[in-house]
Amino acid sequence: MIPPVPPEAVILLAEDLPNDVFLIRRAVANAGIDNPFFVVTNGEECIAYLHGKGQYANRDEFPLPDLLLLDLKMPKMDGFEVLRAIRSERRFASVRIIVLTSSQDIFDVNKAYDLGANSFLVKPHDFENFTTMMRTLAAFWLQQSTRASVTRPRGKGQDPGETAGT
Amino acid sequence: MANMTLPEQAVILLAEDLANDVVLIRRALDKAGVKNPLLVVRDGEECLAYLRGVGKYSDRREYPLPDILLLDLKMPKMDGFEVLGAIRKEKAFSTLRVIVLTSSEEIRDVNRAYELGANSFLVKPLEFENYAAMMRTLSAFWLRCSAAPKLDLPLEAPGTAPTSTLQGSQPTP
């Protein structure tokens, strides 16, 4: 059976610094990525978004992400705690988590992979490199790598568990 | 970029039983300009033996721990899922980047691979041109963009704040 055309991959960014959100948004746009893009500004909000709690209750408005770009240093609940929480829930096993941080500490890198991050990116210092990074990220994660099925009960007609996008 | 300065030295381990596919992947990597050391194991058991450094793989200079494992799913003796499960059970390999590379497009396989802890999932392209493009993108992201873990380090920083730098980056003298 030919699966229906998969909906576009949804990207969720968890980042507390407005400046970095602005920079990442611009880099994403510059890299030609026009996928649905959502932002949460701390770890608790990120978990609330994934659980569809509170203001995120409407899944049509706040669809489950295929790709989570996760900062490590955030208030309330840091990126490691978010990673641990997400990976403890089987239903989120298919959410691909890419850490995006200013930390270059090898222990942070190891810890993130150990906790189940799919990949780890260090925020570049200048904007040009940020754009290049986002372009490379898109080329691999949005074009080459196959997504797992993300359950979107009220999504655009996607039958969970039956379709995948590439 | 802030991470590895010598991404071309990162070791790639390919676990693939089909001789034809090994040739194809080698050629695709070559076409993509990826000159990294590529080592090949032909089934799941061999893959684990390599990672654990047992038997003929005991010499780490000859068979270094890989930076990336490209893992086929359908293999004799022990399939890719079993390998993934075994790898993620061992603390020593919890940070190893495992990219599934298979001909399966089954969503069940994709989901299961991610659940078992695969870092990514790639479907083998049918055309050689696409294979080379895939390997180019893989190399650009995983070897030149993404920060690499260090498998031979303890997971927790010893005592005080660590001063280590990322794998491959040169400490300032």
mmCIF file with all atom_site columns, C-alpha atoms in Angstrom, chain A:
data_model
loop_
_atom_site.group_PDB
_atom_site.id
_atom_site.type_symbol
_atom_site.label_atom_id
_atom_site.label_alt_id
_atom_site.label_comp_id
_atom_site.label_asym_id
_atom_site.label_entity_id
_atom_site.label_seq_id
_atom_site.pdbx_PDB_ins_code
_atom_site.Cartn_x
_atom_site.Cartn_y
_atom_site.Cartn_z
_atom_site.occupancy
_atom_site.B_iso_or_equiv
_atom_site.pdbx_formal_charge
_atom_site.auth_seq_id
_atom_site.auth_comp_id
_atom_site.auth_asym_id
_atom_site.auth_atom_id
_atom_site.pdbx_PDB_model_num
ATOM 1   C CA . MET A 1 1   ? 0.000  0.000  0.000  1.00 0.00 ? 1   MET A CA 1
ATOM 2   C CA . ILE A 1 2   ? 1.274  3.418  -0.898 1.00 0.00 ? 2   ILE A CA 1
ATOM 3   C CA . PRO A 1 3   ? 1.263  5.651  2.151  1.00 0.00 ? 3   PRO A CA 1
ATOM 4   C CA . PRO A 1 4   ? -0.258 9.112  1.805  1.00 0.00 ? 4   PRO A CA 1
ATOM 5   C CA . VAL A 1 5   ? 2.119  11.990 1.288  1.00 0.00 ? 5   VAL A CA 1
ATOM 6   C CA . PRO A 1 6   ? 3.639  12.519 4.717  1.00 0.00 ? 6   PRO A CA 1
ATOM 7   C CA . PRO A 1 7   ? 3.090  15.892 6.321  1.00 0.00 ? 7   PRO A CA 1
ATOM 8   C CA . GLU A 1 8   ? 6.084  18.098 6.674  1.00 0.00 ? 8   GLU A CA 1
ATOM 9   C CA . ALA A 1 9   ? 8.406  17.332 9.554  1.00 0.00 ? 9   ALA A CA 1
ATOM 10  C CA . VAL A 1 10  ? 7.664  19.573 12.527 1.00 0.00 ? 10  VAL A CA 1
ATOM 11  C CA . ILE A 1 11  ? 10.589 21.194 14.326 1.00 0.00 ? 11  ILE A CA 1
ATOM 12  C CA . LEU A 1 12  ? 10.453 22.219 17.990 1.00 0.00 ? 12  LEU A CA 1
ATOM 13  C CA . LEU A 1 13  ? 13.161 24.453 19.416 1.00 0.00 ? 13  LEU A CA 1
ATOM 14  C CA . ALA A 1 14  ? 13.714 24.542 23.190 1.00 0.00 ? 14  ALA A CA 1
ATOM 15  C CA . GLU A 1 15  ? 15.832 27.608 23.891 1.00 0.00 ? 15  GLU A CA 1
ATOM 16  C CA . ASP A 1 16  ? 15.630 30.197 26.648 1.00 0.00 ? 16  ASP A CA 1
ATOM 17  C CA . LEU A 1 17  ? 17.786 32.982 25.214 1.00 0.00 ? 17  LEU A CA 1
ATOM 18  C CA . PRO A 1 18  ? 15.721 35.306 22.970 1.00 0.00 ? 18  PRO A CA 1
ATOM 19  C CA . ASN A 1 19  ? 18.857 36.260 21.100 1.00 0.00 ? 19  ASN A CA 1
ATOM 20  C CA . ASP A 1 20  ? 19.627 32.651 20.242 1.00 0.00 ? 20  ASP A CA 1
ATOM 21  C CA . VAL A 1 21  ? 16.019 31.989 19.238 1.00 0.00 ? 21  VAL A CA 1
ATOM 22  C CA . PHE A 1 22  ? 16.246 34.966 16.894 1.00 0.00 ? 22  PHE A CA 1
ATOM 23  C CA . LEU A 1 23  ? 19.577 33.778 15.493 1.00 0.00 ? 23  LEU A CA 1
ATOM 24  C CA . ILE A 1 24  ? 18.400 30.190 14.987 1.00 0.00 ? 24  ILE A CA 1
ATOM 25  C CA . ARG A 1 25  ? 15.159 31.356 13.335 1.00 0.00 ? 25  ARG A CA 1
ATOM 26  C CA . ARG A 1 26  ? 17.137 33.484 10.907 1.00 0.00 ? 26  ARG A CA 1
ATOM 27  C CA . ALA A 1 27  ? 19.658 30.726 10.207 1.00 0.00 ? 27  ALA A CA 1
ATOM 28  C CA . VAL A 1 28  ? 16.816 28.254 9.601  1.00 0.00 ? 28  VAL A CA 1
ATOM 29  C CA . ALA A 1 29  ? 15.133 30.688 7.205  1.00 0.00 ? 29  ALA A CA 1
ATOM 30  C CA . ASN A 1 30  ? 18.436 31.465 5.496  1.00 0.00 ? 30  ASN A CA 1
ATOM 31  C CA . ALA A 1 31  ? 19.058 27.754 5.019  1.00 0.00 ? 31  ALA A CA 1
ATOM 32  C CA . GLY A 1 32  ? 15.747 27.525 3.166  1.00 0.00 ? 32  GLY A CA 1
ATOM 33  C CA . ILE A 1 33  ? 13.985 25.439 5.807  1.00 0.00 ? 33  ILE A CA 1
ATOM 34  C CA . ASP A 1 34  ? 10.295 26.294 5.759  1.00 0.00 ? 34  ASP A CA 1
ATOM 35  C CA . ASN A 1 35  ? 9.043  23.458 7.938  1.00 0.00 ? 35  ASN A CA 1
ATOM 36  C CA . PRO A 1 36  ? 6.598  24.210 10.753 1.00 0.00 ? 36  PRO A CA 1
ATOM 37  C CA . PHE A 1 37  ? 8.756  25.633 13.530 1.00 0.00 ? 37  PHE A CA 1
ATOM 38  C CA . PHE A 1 38  ? 7.751  26.037 17.174 1.00 0.00 ? 38  PHE A CA 1
ATOM 39  C CA . VAL A 1 39  ? 9.613  27.483 20.134 1.00 0.00 ? 39  VAL A CA 1
ATOM 40  C CA . VAL A 1 40  ? 9.474  26.766 23.866 1.00 0.00 ? 40  VAL A CA 1
ATOM 41  C CA . THR A 1 41  ? 11.662 28.714 26.243 1.00 0.00 ? 41  THR A CA 1
ATOM 42  C CA . ASN A 1 42  ? 12.401 26.314 29.078 1.00 0.00 ? 42  ASN A CA 1
ATOM 43  C CA . GLY A 1 43  ? 12.483 22.612 29.894 1.00 0.00 ? 43  GLY A CA 1
ATOM 44  C CA . GLU A 1 44  ? 9.146  22.487 31.699 1.00 0.00 ? 44  GLU A CA 1
ATOM 45  C CA . GLU A 1 45  ? 7.446  24.169 28.763 1.00 0.00 ? 45  GLU A CA 1
ATOM 46  C CA . CYS A 1 46  ? 9.111  21.665 26.435 1.00 0.00 ? 46  CYS A CA 1
ATOM 47  C CA . ILE A 1 47  ? 7.664  18.738 28.391 1.00 0.00 ? 47  ILE A CA 1
ATOM 48  C CA . ALA A 1 48  ? 4.249  20.476 28.581 1.00 0.00 ? 48  ALA A CA 1
ATOM 49  C CA . TYR A 1 49  ? 4.340  20.900 24.785 1.00 0.00 ? 49  TYR A CA 1
ATOM 50  C CA . LEU A 1 50  ? 5.155  17.217 24.231 1.00 0.00 ? 50  LEU A CA 1
ATOM 51  C CA . HIS A 1 51  ? 2.457  16.109 26.649 1.00 0.00 ? 51  HIS A CA 1
ATOM 52  C CA . GLY A 1 52  ? -0.041 18.501 25.095 1.00 0.00 ? 52  GLY A CA 1
ATOM 53  C CA . LYS A 1 53  ? -0.759 20.111 28.467 1.00 0.00 ? 53  LYS A CA 1
ATOM 54  C CA . GLY A 1 54  ? -2.143 23.561 29.255 1.00 0.00 ? 54  GLY A CA 1
ATOM 55  C CA . GLN A 1 55  ? -1.750 26.016 26.415 1.00 0.00 ? 55  GLN A CA 1
ATOM 56  C CA . TYR A 1 56  ? -0.435 23.189 24.199 1.00 0.00 ? 56  TYR A CA 1
ATOM 57  C CA . ALA A 1 57  ? -3.583 21.075 24.443 1.00 0.00 ? 57  ALA A CA 1
ATOM 58  C CA . ASN A 1 58  ? -4.573 21.623 20.815 1.00 0.00 ? 58  ASN A CA 1
ATOM 59  C CA . ARG A 1 59  ? -2.499 19.223 18.704 1.00 0.00 ? 59  ARG A CA 1
ATOM 60  C CA . ASP A 1 60  ? -3.661 20.847 15.487 1.00 0.00 ? 60  ASP A CA 1
ATOM 61  C CA . GLU A 1 61  ? -2.080 24.036 16.662 1.00 0.00 ? 61  GLU A CA 1
ATOM 62  C CA . PHE A 1 62  ? 0.888  22.452 18.446 1.00 0.00 ? 62  PHE A CA 1
ATOM 63  C CA . PRO A 1 63  ? 1.701  19.214 16.603 1.00 0.00 ? 63  PRO A CA 1
ATOM 64  C CA . LEU A 1 64  ? 4.143  16.717 18.050 1.00 0.00 ? 64  LEU A CA 1
ATOM 65  C CA . PRO A 1 65  ? 7.608  17.430 16.681 1.00 0.00 ? 65  PRO A CA 1
ATOM 66  C CA . ASP A 1 66  ? 9.666  15.090 14.534 1.00 0.00 ? 66  ASP A CA 1
ATOM 67  C CA . LEU A 1 67  ? 12.807 16.938 15.453 1.00 0.00 ? 67  LEU A CA 1
ATOM 68  C CA . LEU A 1 68  ? 13.573 18.617 18.763 1.00 0.00 ? 68  LEU A CA 1
ATOM 69  C CA . LEU A 1 69  ? 16.428 21.097 18.889 1.00 0.00 ? 69  LEU A CA 1
ATOM 70  C CA . LEU A 1 70  ? 17.317 21.136 22.564 1.00 0.00 ? 70  LEU A CA 1
ATOM 71  C CA . ASP A 1 71  ? 19.399 23.664 24.445 1.00 0.00 ? 71  ASP A CA 1
ATOM 72  C CA . LEU A 1 72  ? 21.141 22.338 27.558 1.00 0.00 ? 72  LEU A CA 1
ATOM 73  C CA . LYS A 1 73  ? 21.282 25.334 29.886 1.00 0.00 ? 73  LYS A CA 1
ATOM 74  C CA . MET A 1 74  ? 17.693 26.351 30.495 1.00 0.00 ? 74  MET A CA 1
ATOM 75  C CA . PRO A 1 75  ? 15.787 27.533 33.550 1.00 0.00 ? 75  PRO A CA 1
ATOM 76  C CA . LYS A 1 76  ? 13.352 25.356 35.553 1.00 0.00 ? 76  LYS A CA 1
ATOM 77  C CA . MET A 1 77  ? 14.424 22.107 33.882 1.00 0.00 ? 77  MET A CA 1
ATOM 78  C CA . ASP A 1 78  ? 17.645 21.785 31.935 1.00 0.00 ? 78  ASP A CA 1
ATOM 79  C CA . GLY A 1 79  ? 18.221 19.917 28.687 1.00 0.00 ? 79  GLY A CA 1
ATOM 80  C CA . PHE A 1 80  ? 19.576 16.797 30.385 1.00 0.00 ? 80  PHE A CA 1
ATOM 81  C CA . GLU A 1 81  ? 16.467 16.516 32.534 1.00 0.00 ? 81  GLU A CA 1
ATOM 82  C CA . VAL A 1 82  ? 14.312 16.999 29.454 1.00 0.00 ? 82  VAL A CA 1
ATOM 83  C CA . LEU A 1 83  ? 16.253 14.259 27.648 1.00 0.00 ? 83  LEU A CA 1
ATOM 84  C CA . ARG A 1 84  ? 15.855 11.897 30.582 1.00 0.00 ? 84  ARG A CA 1
ATOM 85  C CA . ALA A 1 85  ? 12.121 12.618 30.826 1.00 0.00 ? 85  ALA A CA 1
ATOM 86  C CA . ILE A 1 86  ? 11.495 12.170 27.101 1.00 0.00 ? 86  ILE A CA 1
ATOM 87  C CA . ARG A 1 87  ? 13.461 8.946  26.822 1.00 0.00 ? 87  ARG A CA 1
ATOM 88  C CA . SER A 1 88  ? 11.641 7.456  29.797 1.00 0.00 ? 88  SER A CA 1
ATOM 89  C CA . GLU A 1 89  ? 8.419  7.562  27.781 1.00 0.00 ? 89  GLU A CA 1
ATOM 90  C CA . ARG A 1 90  ? 8.119  4.977  25.056 1.00 0.00 ? 90  ARG A CA 1
ATOM 91  C CA . ARG A 1 91  ? 5.657  7.050  23.022 1.00 0.00 ? 91  ARG A CA 1
ATOM 92  C CA . PHE A 1 92  ? 8.348  9.693  22.494 1.00 0.00 ? 92  PHE A CA 1
ATOM 93  C CA . ALA A 1 93  ? 11.003 7.210  21.373 1.00 0.00 ? 93  ALA A CA 1
ATOM 94  C CA . SER A 1 94  ? 10.462 8.381  17.820 1.00 0.00 ? 94  SER A CA 1
ATOM 95  C CA . VAL A 1 95  ? 11.176 12.050 18.546 1.00 0.00 ? 95  VAL A CA 1
ATOM 96  C CA . ARG A 1 96  ? 14.632 12.756 17.234 1.00 0.00 ? 96  ARG A CA 1
ATOM 97  C CA . ILE A 1 97  ? 16.489 14.985 19.679 1.00 0.00 ? 97  ILE A CA 1
ATOM 98  C CA . ILE A 1 98  ? 19.389 17.112 18.552 1.00 0.00 ? 98  ILE A CA 1
ATOM 99  C CA . VAL A 1 99  ? 21.172 18.950 21.320 1.00 0.00 ? 99  VAL A CA 1
ATOM 100 C CA . LEU A 1 100 ? 22.073 22.504 20.268 1.00 0.00 ? 100 LEU A CA 1
ATOM 101 C CA . THR A 1 101 ? 24.208 24.148 22.880 1.00 0.00 ? 101 THR A CA 1
ATOM 102 C CA . SER A 1 102 ? 27.115 26.487 23.463 1.00 0.00 ? 102 SER A CA 1
ATOM 103 C CA . SER A 1 103 ? 28.800 23.840 25.604 1.00 0.00 ? 103 SER A CA 1
ATOM 104 C CA . GLN A 1 104 ? 31.863 22.166 24.151 1.00 0.00 ? 104 GLN A CA 1
ATOM 105 C CA . ASP A 1 105 ? 32.463 20.094 27.239 1.00 0.00 ? 105 ASP A CA 1
ATOM 106 C CA . ILE A 1 106 ? 33.133 16.487 26.231 1.00 0.00 ? 106 ILE A CA 1
ATOM 107 C CA . PHE A 1 107 ? 31.371 15.311 29.396 1.00 0.00 ? 107 PHE A CA 1
ATOM 108 C CA . ASP A 1 108 ? 28.230 17.136 28.258 1.00 0.00 ? 108 ASP A CA 1
ATOM 109 C CA . VAL A 1 109 ? 28.570 15.492 24.841 1.00 0.00 ? 109 VAL A CA 1
ATOM 110 C CA . ASN A 1 110 ? 28.931 12.033 26.371 1.00 0.00 ? 110 ASN A CA 1
ATOM 111 C CA . LYS A 1 111 ? 26.118 12.600 28.861 1.00 0.00 ? 111 LYS A CA 1
ATOM 112 C CA . ALA A 1 112 ? 23.735 13.803 26.151 1.00 0.00 ? 112 ALA A CA 1
ATOM 113 C CA . TYR A 1 113 ? 24.386 10.783 23.908 1.00 0.00 ? 113 TYR A CA 1
ATOM 114 C CA . ASP A 1 114 ? 24.179 8.474  26.910 1.00 0.00 ? 114 ASP A CA 1
ATOM 115 C CA . LEU A 1 115 ? 20.763 9.918  27.817 1.00 0.00 ? 115 LEU A CA 1
ATOM 116 C CA . GLY A 1 116 ? 19.522 9.238  24.306 1.00 0.00 ? 116 GLY A CA 1
ATOM 117 C CA . ALA A 1 117 ? 20.220 12.349 22.258 1.00 0.00 ? 117 ALA A CA 1
ATOM 118 C CA . ASN A 1 118 ? 20.309 11.479 18.561 1.00 0.00 ? 118 ASN A CA 1
ATOM 119 C CA . SER A 1 119 ? 22.950 14.058 17.879 1.00 0.00 ? 119 SER A CA 1
ATOM 120 C CA . PHE A 1 120 ? 24.882 16.947 19.424 1.00 0.00 ? 120 PHE A CA 1
ATOM 121 C CA . LEU A 1 121 ? 25.641 20.312 17.850 1.00 0.00 ? 121 LEU A CA 1
ATOM 122 C CA . VAL A 1 122 ? 27.735 23.137 19.243 1.00 0.00 ? 122 VAL A CA 1
ATOM 123 C CA . LYS A 1 123 ? 26.342 26.596 18.473 1.00 0.00 ? 123 LYS A CA 1
ATOM 124 C CA . PRO A 1 124 ? 28.722 28.318 16.083 1.00 0.00 ? 124 PRO A CA 1
ATOM 125 C CA . HIS A 1 125 ? 30.022 31.766 16.896 1.00 0.00 ? 125 HIS A CA 1
ATOM 126 C CA . ASP A 1 126 ? 29.152 33.494 13.696 1.00 0.00 ? 126 ASP A CA 1
ATOM 127 C CA . PHE A 1 127 ? 25.973 33.681 11.751 1.00 0.00 ? 127 PHE A CA 1
ATOM 128 C CA . GLU A 1 128 ? 27.359 32.298 8.484  1.00 0.00 ? 128 GLU A CA 1
ATOM 129 C CA . ASN A 1 129 ? 28.374 29.095 10.227 1.00 0.00 ? 129 ASN A CA 1
ATOM 130 C CA . PHE A 1 130 ? 24.974 28.892 11.890 1.00 0.00 ? 130 PHE A CA 1
ATOM 131 C CA . THR A 1 131 ? 23.297 28.987 8.507  1.00 0.00 ? 131 THR A CA 1
ATOM 132 C CA . THR A 1 132 ? 25.671 26.341 7.139  1.00 0.00 ? 132 THR A CA 1
ATOM 133 C CA . MET A 1 133 ? 24.970 24.152 10.175 1.00 0.00 ? 133 MET A CA 1
ATOM 134 C CA . MET A 1 134 ? 21.206 24.450 9.696  1.00 0.00 ? 134 MET A CA 1
ATOM 135 C CA . ARG A 1 135 ? 21.564 23.661 5.996  1.00 0.00 ? 135 ARG A CA 1
ATOM 136 C CA . THR A 1 136 ? 23.601 20.534 6.807  1.00 0.00 ? 136 THR A CA 1
ATOM 137 C CA . LEU A 1 137 ? 21.134 19.574 9.522  1.00 0.00 ? 137 LEU A CA 1
ATOM 138 C CA . ALA A 1 138 ? 18.237 19.894 7.090  1.00 0.00 ? 138 ALA A CA 1
ATOM 139 C CA . ALA A 1 139 ? 20.047 17.957 4.367  1.00 0.00 ? 139 ALA A CA 1
ATOM 140 C CA . PHE A 1 140 ? 20.611 15.032 6.687  1.00 0.00 ? 140 PHE A CA 1
ATOM 141 C CA . TRP A 1 141 ? 17.620 15.011 9.037  1.00 0.00 ? 141 TRP A CA 1
ATOM 142 C CA . LEU A 1 142 ? 14.882 16.328 6.795  1.00 0.00 ? 142 LEU A CA 1
ATOM 143 C CA . GLN A 1 143 ? 15.970 14.875 3.469  1.00 0.00 ? 143 GLN A CA 1
ATOM 144 C CA . GLN A 1 144 ? 18.050 11.728 4.016  1.00 0.00 ? 144 GLN A CA 1
ATOM 145 C CA . SER A 1 145 ? 17.161 10.263 7.365  1.00 0.00 ? 145 SER A CA 1
ATOM 146 C CA . THR A 1 146 ? 13.877 8.396  7.669  1.00 0.00 ? 146 THR A CA 1
ATOM 147 C CA . ARG A 1 147 ? 11.518 9.614  10.349 1.00 0.00 ? 147 ARG A CA 1
ATOM 148 C CA . ALA A 1 148 ? 9.755  7.323  12.700 1.00 0.00 ? 148 ALA A CA 1
ATOM 149 C CA . SER A 1 149 ? 6.016  7.728  12.905 1.00 0.00 ? 149 SER A CA 1
ATOM 150 C CA . VAL A 1 150 ? 4.965  10.387 15.333 1.00 0.00 ? 150 VAL A CA 1
ATOM 151 C CA . THR A 1 151 ? 1.501  9.872  16.722 1.00 0.00 ? 151 THR A CA 1
ATOM 152 C CA . ARG A 1 152 ? -0.654 12.785 15.690 1.00 0.00 ? 152 ARG A CA 1
ATOM 153 C CA . PRO A 1 153 ? -4.189 11.710 16.547 1.00 0.00 ? 153 PRO A CA 1
ATOM 154 C CA . ARG A 1 154 ? -5.746 14.788 15.062 1.00 0.00 ? 154 ARG A CA 1
ATOM 155 C CA . GLY A 1 155 ? -3.076 15.409 12.445 1.00 0.00 ? 155 GLY A CA 1
ATOM 156 C CA . LYS A 1 156 ? -3.703 15.821 8.759  1.00 0.00 ? 156 LYS A CA 1
ATOM 157 C CA . GLY A 1 157 ? -5.184 12.413 8.157  1.00 0.00 ? 157 GLY A CA 1
ATOM 158 C CA . GLN A 1 158 ? -2.009 10.595 9.017  1.00 0.00 ? 158 GLN A CA 1
ATOM 159 C CA . ASP A 1 159 ? -2.578 7.121  10.281 1.00 0.00 ? 159 ASP A CA 1
ATOM 160 C CA . PRO A 1 160 ? -0.110 6.725  13.133 1.00 0.00 ? 160 PRO A CA 1
ATOM 161 C CA . GLY A 1 161 ? 2.160  3.778  12.767 1.00 0.00 ? 161 GLY A CA 1
ATOM 162 C CA . GLU A 1 162 ? 1.548  3.379  9.088  1.00 0.00 ? 162 GLU A CA 1
ATOM 163 C CA . THR A 1 163 ? 3.378  6.155  7.354  1.00 0.00 ? 163 THR A CA 1
ATOM 164 C CA . ALA A 1 164 ? 6.851  7.520  7.410  1.00 0.00 ? 164 ALA A CA 1
ATOM 165 C CA . GLY A 1 165 ? 8.437  10.454 5.739  1.00 0.00 ? 165 GLY A CA 1
ATOM 166 C CA . THR A 1 166 ? 11.871 10.646 4.337  1.00 0.00 ? 166 THR A CA 1
#
